[in-house]
Amino acid sequence: MKSFNILLVLVLGLFVFACGPEKPSLTEHQIIPLPTDVKVSSGAFALSKESSIQIDGDSQGLDWVGSHLAQKIEGALGDQILVSDAEGDIVLRVEAGENPEAYRIDISEDKVLIVASGEQGVFYGVQTLLQLMPNDIVANKILEGPILIPAGTIVDKPEYAYRGSMLDVARHFFDVEDVKYYIDVIAGLKYNHLHLHLSDDQGWRIEIKSWPKLTEIGGSTEVGGGEGGFYTQEEYKDIVAYAAQRYITIVPEIDMPGHTNAVLASYAELNPGVNLANGVLDSLTKTPLNYEMPLVNPQPAELYTGIEVGFSTFATDLELTYQFVDDVVREIVALTPGPYFHIGGDESHVTAKEDYIKFINRAQDIVQKYGKTSIGWDEVATADLLPTTIAQFWGDEENALLAKSQGNKVLMSPAKKTYLDMQYDSTTRIGLHWAAYIEVDDAYNWDPANYLEGLGAEDIIGVETPLWTETVTNREDIEYMIFPRIYALAEVAWTPSALRSWVDFEKRLAMTSKRWDLQNIQYYKSPKVNW
């Protein structure tokens, strides 16, 4: 009888052990973008409300990263997590190294160590660590038992230095909270630039104190005739600071000399007109006068709420135009610590070629005067580029190669792969399809370094994925157009092409979608993915 009782205890013990929480393994992770190297170990780290976060480095930014991690997990643990320089079981460490974006994570049953040579790398390591946690971490409820994180080592670094997304706030205006939401999404995917398209024919979206009618008139509408809106300079600074805290650089764009109807509706004197100096000859020398005279009867443009392009242009011969550009660049640069200013330059169909070249050359000089590097859509390569200017390839392959021939770098945004406003297929409820229908596998299955013959990795600064908003009116629309493609493009920009596989990515994407369900994100359920 005694032997039988002992046997029963052993059997029950084995049963309890077998029915205990299953320990996760790094062999089935859902990390996006895919890290450079993942090594699997046995066991798991048990994160509980008794756990603490140790900051190993004298850095205010690192303190914020620790608080950011704590905030992400406290809801699931049901208690606050201590963040300090005292010994803890999750260690965030900065140590000497070459690439501040690279990081390493070591996870054992006793400790988690995230180490990088810069705060940015630690932040990226935290994003990866959060993806290793159960999907219920985002469910806004207290989880039963500890949060198990699979043991192993992850070593990671980005393929491209510039990894960006663009949000068009000109066609439809999005308020500060929507922009911050967009920042949070891309920060979690290790994007490091947010390009804000701040002006277009349909609206002007940032306060310029020296030209107040820009927002009073130009900011008053949007596509479809809505009330539009704009950011005050204080609101814009708030966006810049919020992004910087998440290691995202804001790239402001003022599109010119085309896509300028909102400006021309605000200030009639910037419209093209008859310049008297062009037709008046000096009575003695019979040569054109070498001074500029006013335009005859300049009229303000009508406010525009459609989506056609290519019909507007600045008066490129007017010196006042360049004073306007100078004032706008000066005020925005004072609010933007990042290195870039985007001068647009696309689709200036009614600007004469010689006038376009003259304008782009002068715009670059103005941006350089204020200590910034110009970025322009690929048409700017038809002008004389300054050595630092970056051409953003979106449509014309010859322009991208022309930029290379001038010795300039190219930012890859091919519309057929990266434009998030394109429909997924002919049944997509919003979006356009002039470039292509872009399914999630189309967004994933391309290599920036091999996309254009004659343009290699050494010519490319990075990848940017734009969301134009002709048909996008609210946050739900944003989610529908970017989820899941913004995940695919994050991996294109971060992970070497030799490591990428659609079959593997599709599995990780399907696992990740469980979080979107818990967060009530309105994503597109592509038939290409086994959700």
Short mmCIF file of C-alpha atoms in Angstrom, two decimals:
data_model
loop_
_atom_site.label_atom_id
_atom_site.label_comp_id
_atom_site.label_asym_id
_atom_site.label_seq_id
_atom_site.Cartn_x
_atom_site.Cartn_y
_atom_site.Cartn_z
CA MET A 1 0.00 0.00 0.00
CA LYS A 2 2.87 2.37 0.86
CA SER A 3 4.51 1.66 -2.51
CA PHE A 4 1.21 2.38 -4.24
CA ASN A 5 0.93 5.80 -2.50
CA ILE A 6 4.48 6.73 -3.51
CA LEU A 7 3.73 5.75 -7.10
CA LEU A 8 0.52 7.80 -7.03
CA VAL A 9 2.40 10.90 -5.80
CA LEU A 10 4.97 10.51 -8.57
CA VAL A 11 2.29 10.15 -11.24
CA LEU A 12 0.38 13.16 -9.92
CA GLY A 13 3.61 15.17 -9.81
CA LEU A 14 4.38 14.32 -13.41
CA PHE A 15 0.82 15.26 -14.37
CA VAL A 16 1.04 18.65 -12.64
CA PHE A 17 4.43 19.30 -14.27
CA ALA A 18 3.07 18.38 -17.69
CA CYS A 19 0.05 20.65 -17.22
CA GLY A 20 2.11 23.62 -16.03
CA PRO A 21 2.70 26.68 -18.17
CA GLU A 22 4.40 25.80 -21.42
CA LYS A 23 7.75 27.53 -21.70
CA PRO A 24 8.09 29.51 -24.94
CA SER A 25 11.02 29.04 -27.31
CA LEU A 26 12.85 31.43 -29.63
CA THR A 27 12.43 28.86 -32.39
CA GLU A 28 8.90 30.24 -32.89
CA HIS A 29 9.27 33.96 -32.36
CA GLN A 30 7.28 36.77 -34.03
CA ILE A 31 9.92 39.48 -34.14
CA ILE A 32 9.45 42.05 -36.94
CA PRO A 33 11.74 43.22 -38.40
CA LEU A 34 13.73 39.98 -38.37
CA PRO A 35 16.96 40.28 -36.34
CA THR A 36 20.37 39.56 -37.83
CA ASP A 37 21.04 36.57 -35.61
CA VAL A 38 18.94 34.57 -33.13
CA LYS A 39 20.40 31.79 -30.96
CA VAL A 40 18.06 29.59 -28.92
CA SER A 41 18.69 28.51 -25.33
CA SER A 42 16.65 26.31 -23.01
CA GLY A 43 14.36 27.74 -20.38
CA ALA A 44 12.69 31.10 -20.01
CA PHE A 45 12.90 34.26 -17.94
CA ALA A 46 9.89 34.71 -15.65
CA LEU A 47 8.87 38.38 -15.52
CA SER A 48 6.73 39.21 -12.48
CA LYS A 49 5.71 42.23 -10.45
CA GLU A 50 8.72 41.56 -8.24
CA SER A 51 11.03 42.14 -11.21
CA SER A 52 12.94 45.41 -11.59
CA ILE A 53 14.71 47.31 -14.36
CA GLN A 54 18.31 48.38 -13.91
CA ILE A 55 19.70 51.38 -15.79
CA ASP A 56 23.41 50.81 -16.37
CA GLY A 57 24.71 54.11 -17.71
CA ASP A 58 24.50 57.79 -16.83
CA SER A 59 21.90 58.95 -19.32
CA GLN A 60 18.57 60.73 -19.04
CA GLY A 61 17.51 59.12 -22.32
CA LEU A 62 18.25 55.66 -20.95
CA ASP A 63 16.12 56.45 -17.91
CA TRP A 64 13.24 57.20 -20.26
CA VAL A 65 13.77 53.93 -22.15
CA GLY A 66 13.54 52.07 -18.84
CA SER A 67 10.36 53.91 -17.91
CA HIS A 68 8.97 53.20 -21.38
CA LEU A 69 9.55 49.46 -20.89
CA ALA A 70 8.02 49.55 -17.42
CA GLN A 71 4.93 51.36 -18.69
CA LYS A 72 4.43 48.72 -21.40
CA ILE A 73 4.37 45.82 -18.92
CA GLU A 74 2.92 47.26 -15.70
CA GLY A 75 -0.68 46.86 -16.84
CA ALA A 76 -0.21 43.14 -17.44
CA LEU A 77 1.62 42.65 -14.12
CA GLY A 78 -0.82 44.68 -12.05
CA ASP A 79 1.85 46.67 -10.25
CA GLN A 80 4.51 49.30 -10.83
CA ILE A 81 8.00 48.15 -11.85
CA LEU A 82 10.99 49.74 -10.18
CA VAL A 83 13.38 51.50 -12.59
CA SER A 84 16.67 52.56 -11.02
CA ASP A 85 20.44 52.15 -11.12
CA ALA A 86 20.22 49.48 -8.42
CA GLU A 87 20.80 45.86 -9.35
CA GLY A 88 17.83 44.44 -11.26
CA ASP A 89 16.91 41.44 -13.34
CA ILE A 90 16.30 43.38 -16.55
CA VAL A 91 19.44 45.37 -17.33
CA LEU A 92 19.59 48.17 -19.91
CA ARG A 93 23.24 48.98 -20.60
CA VAL A 94 25.16 51.36 -22.83
CA GLU A 95 28.77 50.49 -23.54
CA ALA A 96 31.38 51.40 -26.14
CA GLY A 97 30.70 50.35 -29.72
CA GLU A 98 30.56 51.59 -33.30
CA ASN A 99 26.89 51.48 -34.32
CA PRO A 100 24.50 53.19 -31.86
CA GLU A 101 21.52 51.41 -33.46
CA ALA A 102 22.93 47.89 -33.07
CA TYR A 103 22.03 45.90 -29.94
CA ARG A 104 22.36 42.53 -28.23
CA ILE A 105 19.87 40.78 -25.95
CA ASP A 106 20.94 37.97 -23.64
CA ILE A 107 18.04 36.17 -21.95
CA SER A 108 18.57 33.52 -19.29
CA GLU A 109 16.31 32.10 -16.61
CA ASP A 110 17.76 34.61 -14.14
CA LYS A 111 18.30 37.83 -16.10
CA VAL A 112 17.65 39.83 -19.26
CA LEU A 113 20.48 42.02 -20.55
CA ILE A 114 20.02 44.53 -23.36
CA VAL A 115 23.29 46.18 -24.35
CA ALA A 116 24.12 48.70 -27.09
CA SER A 117 26.60 51.45 -27.81
CA GLY A 118 23.82 54.05 -27.84
CA GLU A 119 20.45 54.69 -26.21
CA GLN A 120 18.83 54.17 -29.61
CA GLY A 121 20.09 50.60 -29.79
CA VAL A 122 18.80 49.91 -26.28
CA PHE A 123 15.41 51.29 -27.32
CA TYR A 124 15.35 48.94 -30.31
CA GLY A 125 16.30 46.06 -28.04
CA VAL A 126 13.34 46.92 -25.83
CA GLN A 127 11.01 46.79 -28.86
CA THR A 128 12.31 43.31 -29.65
CA LEU A 129 11.92 42.20 -26.03
CA LEU A 130 8.29 43.37 -26.01
CA GLN A 131 7.61 41.29 -29.12
CA LEU A 132 8.97 38.21 -27.31
CA MET A 133 6.32 38.55 -24.62
CA PRO A 134 2.89 36.90 -24.92
CA ASN A 135 0.39 38.73 -27.12
CA ASP A 136 -1.84 39.31 -24.07
CA ILE A 137 0.72 41.89 -22.91
CA VAL A 138 -1.32 44.42 -24.93
CA ALA A 139 -4.75 43.23 -23.74
CA ASN A 140 -5.11 45.85 -20.97
CA LYS A 141 -5.70 43.23 -18.31
CA ILE A 142 -3.72 41.65 -15.47
CA LEU A 143 -2.23 38.32 -16.53
CA GLU A 144 -2.22 35.29 -14.31
CA GLY A 145 1.24 34.08 -13.29
CA PRO A 146 4.57 35.39 -14.55
CA ILE A 147 5.21 36.54 -18.12
CA LEU A 148 7.56 33.99 -19.68
CA ILE A 149 10.21 35.25 -22.11
CA PRO A 150 12.14 32.58 -24.07
CA ALA A 151 15.84 32.25 -23.34
CA GLY A 152 18.49 32.90 -25.96
CA THR A 153 20.69 35.55 -27.53
CA ILE A 154 19.74 38.07 -30.22
CA VAL A 155 22.32 40.14 -32.08
CA ASP A 156 20.91 42.77 -34.40
CA LYS A 157 21.71 45.84 -36.50
CA PRO A 158 19.99 47.67 -39.37
CA GLU A 159 20.76 47.23 -43.06
CA TYR A 160 20.00 50.87 -43.91
CA ALA A 161 20.75 53.97 -41.86
CA TYR A 162 17.64 55.85 -43.01
CA ARG A 163 14.36 54.00 -42.40
CA GLY A 164 11.42 56.28 -42.81
CA SER A 165 7.73 56.65 -43.31
CA MET A 166 5.89 59.68 -44.65
CA LEU A 167 2.52 60.95 -43.45
CA ASP A 168 0.69 63.36 -45.73
CA VAL A 169 -1.17 65.80 -43.47
CA ALA A 170 -1.87 68.22 -46.33
CA ARG A 171 -4.52 66.38 -48.40
CA HIS A 172 -6.35 65.53 -45.17
CA PHE A 173 -5.29 67.07 -41.88
CA PHE A 174 -4.48 64.83 -38.91
CA ASP A 175 -4.22 66.27 -35.42
CA VAL A 176 -1.31 65.98 -33.01
CA GLU A 177 -2.65 62.86 -31.31
CA ASP A 178 -3.02 61.04 -34.63
CA VAL A 179 0.55 61.94 -35.57
CA LYS A 180 1.78 60.69 -32.20
CA TYR A 181 -0.10 57.44 -32.76
CA TYR A 182 1.65 57.07 -36.12
CA ILE A 183 4.99 57.74 -34.41
CA ASP A 184 4.30 55.02 -31.84
CA VAL A 185 3.52 52.51 -34.59
CA ILE A 186 6.67 53.14 -36.58
CA ALA A 187 8.90 53.44 -33.49
CA GLY A 188 7.93 49.91 -32.49
CA LEU A 189 9.17 48.73 -35.89
CA LYS A 190 12.53 50.52 -35.63
CA TYR A 191 11.82 53.21 -38.20
CA ASN A 192 13.93 56.27 -37.42
CA HIS A 193 12.49 59.05 -39.63
CA LEU A 194 9.01 60.54 -40.00
CA HIS A 195 8.60 62.69 -43.09
CA LEU A 196 5.70 65.13 -42.65
CA HIS A 197 4.21 66.41 -45.91
CA LEU A 198 3.15 69.80 -44.55
CA SER A 199 1.94 71.60 -47.66
CA ASP A 200 0.17 70.90 -50.91
CA ASP A 201 -2.47 72.33 -53.22
CA GLN A 202 -5.22 71.41 -50.75
CA GLY A 203 -3.77 72.83 -47.55
CA TRP A 204 -0.95 74.47 -45.60
CA ARG A 205 -0.41 72.81 -42.22
CA ILE A 206 2.19 74.71 -40.16
CA GLU A 207 2.13 78.17 -38.63
CA ILE A 208 4.59 80.63 -40.21
CA LYS A 209 4.57 83.78 -38.16
CA SER A 210 6.01 86.00 -40.90
CA TRP A 211 3.31 84.87 -43.37
CA PRO A 212 0.14 84.45 -41.25
CA LYS A 213 -2.33 84.05 -44.13
CA LEU A 214 -0.80 80.65 -44.91
CA THR A 215 -2.77 79.08 -42.08
CA GLU A 216 -5.61 81.61 -41.98
CA ILE A 217 -6.50 80.94 -45.63
CA GLY A 218 -4.34 78.06 -46.88
CA GLY A 219 -4.99 75.93 -43.82
CA SER A 220 -8.75 76.31 -43.96
CA THR A 221 -9.64 73.38 -46.20
CA GLU A 222 -8.67 69.89 -47.39
CA VAL A 223 -9.65 67.29 -49.98
CA GLY A 224 -13.43 67.09 -50.17
CA GLY A 225 -13.94 70.54 -48.66
CA GLY A 226 -13.43 69.74 -44.97
CA GLU A 227 -12.31 72.39 -42.50
CA GLY A 228 -8.62 71.45 -42.71
CA GLY A 229 -6.40 72.58 -39.86
CA PHE A 230 -2.79 73.33 -39.01
CA TYR A 231 -0.18 72.91 -36.31
CA THR A 232 0.85 75.91 -34.28
CA GLN A 233 4.57 76.17 -33.85
CA GLU A 234 4.19 74.94 -30.27
CA GLU A 235 2.22 71.90 -31.46
CA TYR A 236 4.83 71.15 -34.10
CA LYS A 237 7.59 71.38 -31.47
CA ASP A 238 5.59 68.94 -29.33
CA ILE A 239 5.49 66.46 -32.24
CA VAL A 240 9.22 66.88 -32.84
CA ALA A 241 10.01 66.28 -29.16
CA TYR A 242 7.68 63.25 -28.94
CA ALA A 243 9.35 61.72 -31.98
CA ALA A 244 12.87 62.48 -30.76
CA GLN A 245 12.18 60.72 -27.46
CA ARG A 246 11.43 57.62 -29.55
CA TYR A 247 14.56 58.12 -31.69
CA ILE A 248 12.65 59.33 -34.71
CA THR A 249 13.85 62.35 -36.69
CA ILE A 250 11.17 64.60 -38.15
CA VAL A 251 11.74 65.55 -41.78
CA PRO A 252 9.52 68.55 -42.67
CA GLU A 253 8.47 68.99 -46.29
CA ILE A 254 7.31 72.16 -47.98
CA ASP A 255 6.49 71.10 -51.53
CA MET A 256 7.56 73.60 -54.20
CA PRO A 257 7.53 75.12 -56.80
CA GLY A 258 4.50 73.00 -57.75
CA HIS A 259 1.84 71.66 -55.36
CA THR A 260 1.60 75.26 -54.09
CA ASN A 261 -2.03 76.26 -54.66
CA ALA A 262 -2.69 76.74 -50.92
CA VAL A 263 0.14 79.29 -50.84
CA LEU A 264 -1.08 81.03 -53.99
CA ALA A 265 -4.59 81.26 -52.54
CA SER A 266 -3.13 82.89 -49.43
CA TYR A 267 -0.80 85.39 -51.11
CA ALA A 268 -1.77 86.67 -54.55
CA GLU A 269 1.59 88.36 -55.01
CA LEU A 270 3.34 84.96 -55.30
CA ASN A 271 1.25 83.95 -58.32
CA PRO A 272 2.77 84.00 -61.79
CA GLY A 273 1.79 87.10 -63.76
CA VAL A 274 3.09 89.66 -66.22
CA ASN A 275 6.45 90.97 -65.06
CA LEU A 276 6.90 94.45 -66.63
CA ALA A 277 10.68 94.23 -66.47
CA ASN A 278 10.62 91.35 -68.92
CA GLY A 279 9.17 93.50 -71.66
CA VAL A 280 10.67 96.94 -70.97
CA LEU A 281 13.89 98.02 -72.71
CA ASP A 282 16.29 100.65 -71.46
CA SER A 283 15.88 103.68 -73.75
CA LEU A 284 19.63 104.06 -74.26
CA THR A 285 21.05 100.53 -74.40
CA LYS A 286 17.94 98.83 -75.80
CA THR A 287 18.54 95.93 -73.33
CA PRO A 288 16.09 94.58 -70.74
CA LEU A 289 16.06 96.46 -67.48
CA ASN A 290 18.06 94.62 -64.82
CA TYR A 291 15.65 95.27 -61.97
CA GLU A 292 12.44 93.57 -61.06
CA MET A 293 9.13 95.34 -61.29
CA PRO A 294 5.82 94.28 -59.74
CA LEU A 295 3.49 91.80 -61.36
CA VAL A 296 0.48 93.25 -63.12
CA ASN A 297 -2.75 92.56 -61.24
CA PRO A 298 -1.77 89.34 -59.48
CA GLN A 299 -4.86 87.47 -58.31
CA PRO A 300 -5.12 84.90 -55.50
CA ALA A 301 -5.76 81.33 -56.60
CA GLU A 302 -9.02 79.71 -55.62
CA LEU A 303 -8.86 77.26 -52.75
CA TYR A 304 -8.68 73.71 -54.08
CA THR A 305 -10.23 70.54 -52.67
CA GLY A 306 -9.71 68.04 -55.50
CA ILE A 307 -6.92 65.50 -56.02
CA GLU A 308 -5.55 66.29 -59.49
CA VAL A 309 -1.95 67.51 -59.57
CA GLY A 310 0.50 69.53 -61.63
CA PHE A 311 -1.43 72.75 -62.20
CA SER A 312 0.21 75.17 -59.71
CA THR A 313 3.55 76.94 -59.62
CA PHE A 314 5.31 79.80 -57.92
CA ALA A 315 6.39 82.89 -59.84
CA THR A 316 9.97 81.72 -60.17
CA ASP A 317 11.25 85.04 -61.58
CA LEU A 318 9.97 87.00 -58.61
CA GLU A 319 12.47 87.79 -55.87
CA LEU A 320 9.62 87.86 -53.35
CA THR A 321 9.17 84.13 -53.99
CA TYR A 322 12.65 83.43 -52.68
CA GLN A 323 12.12 85.73 -49.71
CA PHE A 324 9.03 83.64 -48.95
CA VAL A 325 11.01 80.39 -49.22
CA ASP A 326 13.75 81.83 -47.02
CA ASP A 327 11.28 82.89 -44.32
CA VAL A 328 9.50 79.54 -44.31
CA VAL A 329 12.71 77.52 -44.19
CA ARG A 330 14.13 79.77 -41.47
CA GLU A 331 11.10 79.41 -39.19
CA ILE A 332 10.71 75.65 -39.65
CA VAL A 333 14.44 74.97 -39.28
CA ALA A 334 14.37 76.81 -35.94
CA LEU A 335 11.80 74.26 -34.74
CA THR A 336 13.42 71.15 -36.25
CA PRO A 337 16.75 69.85 -34.87
CA GLY A 338 17.10 67.05 -37.43
CA PRO A 339 19.52 67.38 -40.35
CA TYR A 340 17.01 67.36 -43.23
CA PHE A 341 14.60 69.73 -44.96
CA HIS A 342 12.48 68.35 -47.79
CA ILE A 343 11.93 70.81 -50.67
CA GLY A 344 9.46 68.66 -52.63
CA GLY A 345 10.04 69.40 -56.31
CA ASP A 346 7.68 66.82 -57.80
CA GLU A 347 5.10 67.16 -60.55
CA SER A 348 5.79 70.81 -61.38
CA HIS A 349 4.19 70.32 -64.79
CA VAL A 350 3.43 73.98 -65.50
CA THR A 351 6.85 75.28 -64.45
CA ALA A 352 9.13 75.80 -67.44
CA LYS A 353 12.18 73.54 -67.26
CA GLU A 354 14.68 76.39 -67.04
CA ASP A 355 12.57 78.06 -64.33
CA TYR A 356 12.30 74.78 -62.42
CA ILE A 357 16.08 74.29 -62.46
CA LYS A 358 16.66 77.87 -61.32
CA PHE A 359 14.15 77.48 -58.48
CA ILE A 360 15.52 74.15 -57.18
CA ASN A 361 19.07 75.48 -57.29
CA ARG A 362 18.09 78.50 -55.20
CA ALA A 363 15.94 76.47 -52.80
CA GLN A 364 18.89 74.16 -52.10
CA ASP A 365 21.09 77.17 -51.38
CA ILE A 366 18.54 78.55 -48.91
CA VAL A 367 18.29 75.23 -47.07
CA GLN A 368 22.08 74.95 -46.95
CA LYS A 369 22.33 78.51 -45.60
CA TYR A 370 20.34 77.38 -42.56
CA GLY A 371 22.56 74.36 -41.97
CA LYS A 372 20.29 71.64 -43.31
CA THR A 373 20.55 68.97 -46.01
CA SER A 374 17.98 69.09 -48.80
CA ILE A 375 15.87 66.11 -49.80
CA GLY A 376 13.72 66.33 -52.90
CA TRP A 377 11.54 64.01 -54.97
CA ASP A 378 13.49 62.47 -57.82
CA GLU A 379 12.69 65.31 -60.27
CA VAL A 380 15.18 67.50 -58.41
CA ALA A 381 17.97 65.48 -60.04
CA THR A 382 17.25 67.41 -63.25
CA ALA A 383 18.69 70.50 -61.49
CA ASP A 384 22.26 71.03 -60.34
CA LEU A 385 22.33 69.15 -57.05
CA LEU A 386 24.49 70.24 -54.17
CA PRO A 387 26.82 67.40 -53.10
CA THR A 388 24.77 66.65 -49.98
CA THR A 389 21.29 66.78 -51.53
CA ILE A 390 19.33 63.50 -51.47
CA ALA A 391 17.01 62.51 -54.32
CA GLN A 392 13.96 60.53 -53.21
CA PHE A 393 13.16 58.04 -55.97
CA TRP A 394 9.45 57.50 -56.39
CA GLY A 395 8.75 57.14 -60.10
CA ASP A 396 11.34 58.08 -62.70
CA GLU A 397 14.24 55.65 -62.87
CA GLU A 398 16.25 58.02 -65.08
CA ASN A 399 16.09 60.68 -62.38
CA ALA A 400 17.45 58.28 -59.77
CA LEU A 401 20.36 57.39 -62.03
CA LEU A 402 20.87 61.07 -62.85
CA ALA A 403 21.22 61.78 -59.12
CA LYS A 404 23.82 59.03 -58.88
CA SER A 405 25.70 60.45 -61.86
CA GLN A 406 25.97 63.75 -59.97
CA GLY A 407 27.42 61.89 -56.98
CA ASN A 408 24.30 62.12 -54.82
CA LYS A 409 22.63 59.52 -52.62
CA VAL A 410 19.16 58.15 -53.29
CA LEU A 411 16.32 57.48 -50.85
CA MET A 412 14.25 54.56 -52.14
CA SER A 413 10.47 55.04 -52.26
CA PRO A 414 9.36 53.30 -55.45
CA ALA A 415 5.63 53.93 -55.76
CA LYS A 416 5.01 50.40 -57.03
CA LYS A 417 6.33 48.91 -53.77
CA THR A 418 6.24 51.47 -50.97
CA TYR A 419 3.20 53.72 -51.48
CA LEU A 420 0.82 52.88 -48.67
CA ASP A 421 -2.06 54.76 -50.29
CA MET A 422 -2.21 52.27 -53.15
CA GLN A 423 -5.08 49.79 -53.01
CA TYR A 424 -4.30 46.20 -52.09
CA ASP A 425 -6.54 45.01 -54.93
CA SER A 426 -9.53 46.23 -56.93
CA THR A 427 -11.90 45.63 -53.99
CA THR A 428 -10.00 47.76 -51.45
CA ARG A 429 -12.49 50.21 -49.91
CA ILE A 430 -10.18 53.26 -50.13
CA GLY A 431 -6.95 54.12 -51.86
CA LEU A 432 -5.75 54.73 -55.41
CA HIS A 433 -4.07 52.44 -57.93
CA TRP A 434 -2.32 54.65 -60.48
CA ALA A 435 1.05 53.13 -59.56
CA ALA A 436 0.00 49.55 -58.80
CA TYR A 437 -2.11 47.33 -56.62
CA ILE A 438 0.23 46.53 -53.73
CA GLU A 439 -0.53 43.39 -51.73
CA VAL A 440 1.48 42.72 -48.59
CA ASP A 441 3.75 40.23 -50.39
CA ASP A 442 4.41 42.85 -53.10
CA ALA A 443 5.53 45.29 -50.41
CA TYR A 444 7.81 42.62 -48.95
CA ASN A 445 9.32 40.88 -51.96
CA TRP A 446 11.81 43.39 -53.31
CA ASP A 447 15.38 44.42 -52.63
CA PRO A 448 16.24 48.14 -52.63
CA ALA A 449 19.81 47.42 -53.72
CA ASN A 450 18.65 45.49 -56.80
CA TYR A 451 15.48 47.35 -57.73
CA LEU A 452 17.08 49.61 -60.35
CA GLU A 453 19.81 48.42 -62.66
CA GLY A 454 22.82 50.65 -62.10
CA LEU A 455 21.85 51.65 -58.55
CA GLY A 456 23.48 49.62 -55.78
CA ALA A 457 23.51 49.58 -52.00
CA GLU A 458 26.41 52.03 -51.93
CA ASP A 459 24.20 54.62 -53.69
CA ILE A 460 21.22 54.24 -51.33
CA ILE A 461 20.80 56.06 -48.04
CA GLY A 462 17.71 54.09 -47.08
CA VAL A 463 14.02 53.31 -47.61
CA GLU A 464 10.92 55.41 -46.98
CA THR A 465 7.29 54.37 -47.28
CA PRO A 466 4.82 57.21 -47.92
CA LEU A 467 1.15 57.37 -46.94
CA TRP A 468 -0.59 59.92 -49.15
CA THR A 469 -4.04 60.82 -47.88
CA GLU A 470 -6.29 61.76 -50.80
CA THR A 471 -8.69 59.00 -49.66
CA VAL A 472 -7.52 58.59 -46.06
CA THR A 473 -9.62 60.66 -43.66
CA ASN A 474 -9.24 59.26 -40.13
CA ARG A 475 -7.20 56.95 -37.91
CA GLU A 476 -9.19 53.88 -38.90
CA ASP A 477 -8.31 54.58 -42.54
CA ILE A 478 -4.65 54.97 -41.59
CA GLU A 479 -4.66 51.60 -39.85
CA TYR A 480 -6.37 49.88 -42.77
CA MET A 481 -3.80 51.15 -45.27
CA ILE A 482 -0.63 50.62 -43.24
CA PHE A 483 -1.38 47.38 -41.35
CA PRO A 484 0.16 45.03 -42.45
CA ARG A 485 2.29 46.66 -45.20
CA ILE A 486 4.24 48.95 -42.90
CA TYR A 487 5.52 45.80 -41.15
CA ALA A 488 6.67 44.32 -44.44
CA LEU A 489 8.51 47.49 -45.39
CA ALA A 490 10.09 47.78 -41.93
CA GLU A 491 11.75 44.43 -42.59
CA VAL A 492 12.84 45.51 -46.08
CA ALA A 493 14.61 48.52 -44.55
CA TRP A 494 16.11 46.74 -41.50
CA THR A 495 16.91 43.13 -42.43
CA PRO A 496 19.48 42.07 -45.05
CA SER A 497 17.72 40.65 -48.10
CA ALA A 498 19.69 37.39 -47.81
CA LEU A 499 17.95 36.70 -44.48
CA ARG A 500 14.44 37.56 -45.61
CA SER A 501 11.84 34.98 -46.64
CA TRP A 502 8.19 35.62 -47.42
CA VAL A 503 7.18 32.20 -46.04
CA ASP A 504 8.83 32.96 -42.70
CA PHE A 505 7.60 36.56 -42.61
CA GLU A 506 4.02 35.49 -43.32
CA LYS A 507 4.08 33.20 -40.26
CA ARG A 508 5.45 35.93 -38.01
CA LEU A 509 2.94 38.42 -39.37
CA ALA A 510 0.04 36.07 -38.63
CA MET A 511 1.29 35.63 -35.05
CA THR A 512 1.64 39.41 -34.66
CA SER A 513 -1.92 40.00 -35.87
CA LYS A 514 -3.22 38.49 -32.63
CA ARG A 515 -1.99 41.65 -30.92
CA TRP A 516 -3.80 43.81 -33.46
CA ASP A 517 -7.01 41.95 -32.67
CA LEU A 518 -6.53 42.62 -28.97
CA GLN A 519 -5.87 46.31 -29.71
CA ASN A 520 -8.87 46.58 -32.03
CA ILE A 521 -6.67 47.72 -34.91
CA GLN A 522 -8.61 47.87 -38.17
CA TYR A 523 -6.11 46.03 -40.36
CA TYR A 524 -6.47 44.59 -43.84
CA LYS A 525 -6.81 40.81 -43.68
CA SER A 526 -4.87 39.92 -46.78
CA PRO A 527 -5.73 36.59 -48.46
CA LYS A 528 -1.97 36.18 -48.86
CA VAL A 529 -1.63 35.53 -45.11
CA ASN A 530 -2.91 32.55 -43.13
CA TRP A 531 -4.35 34.60 -40.29
#
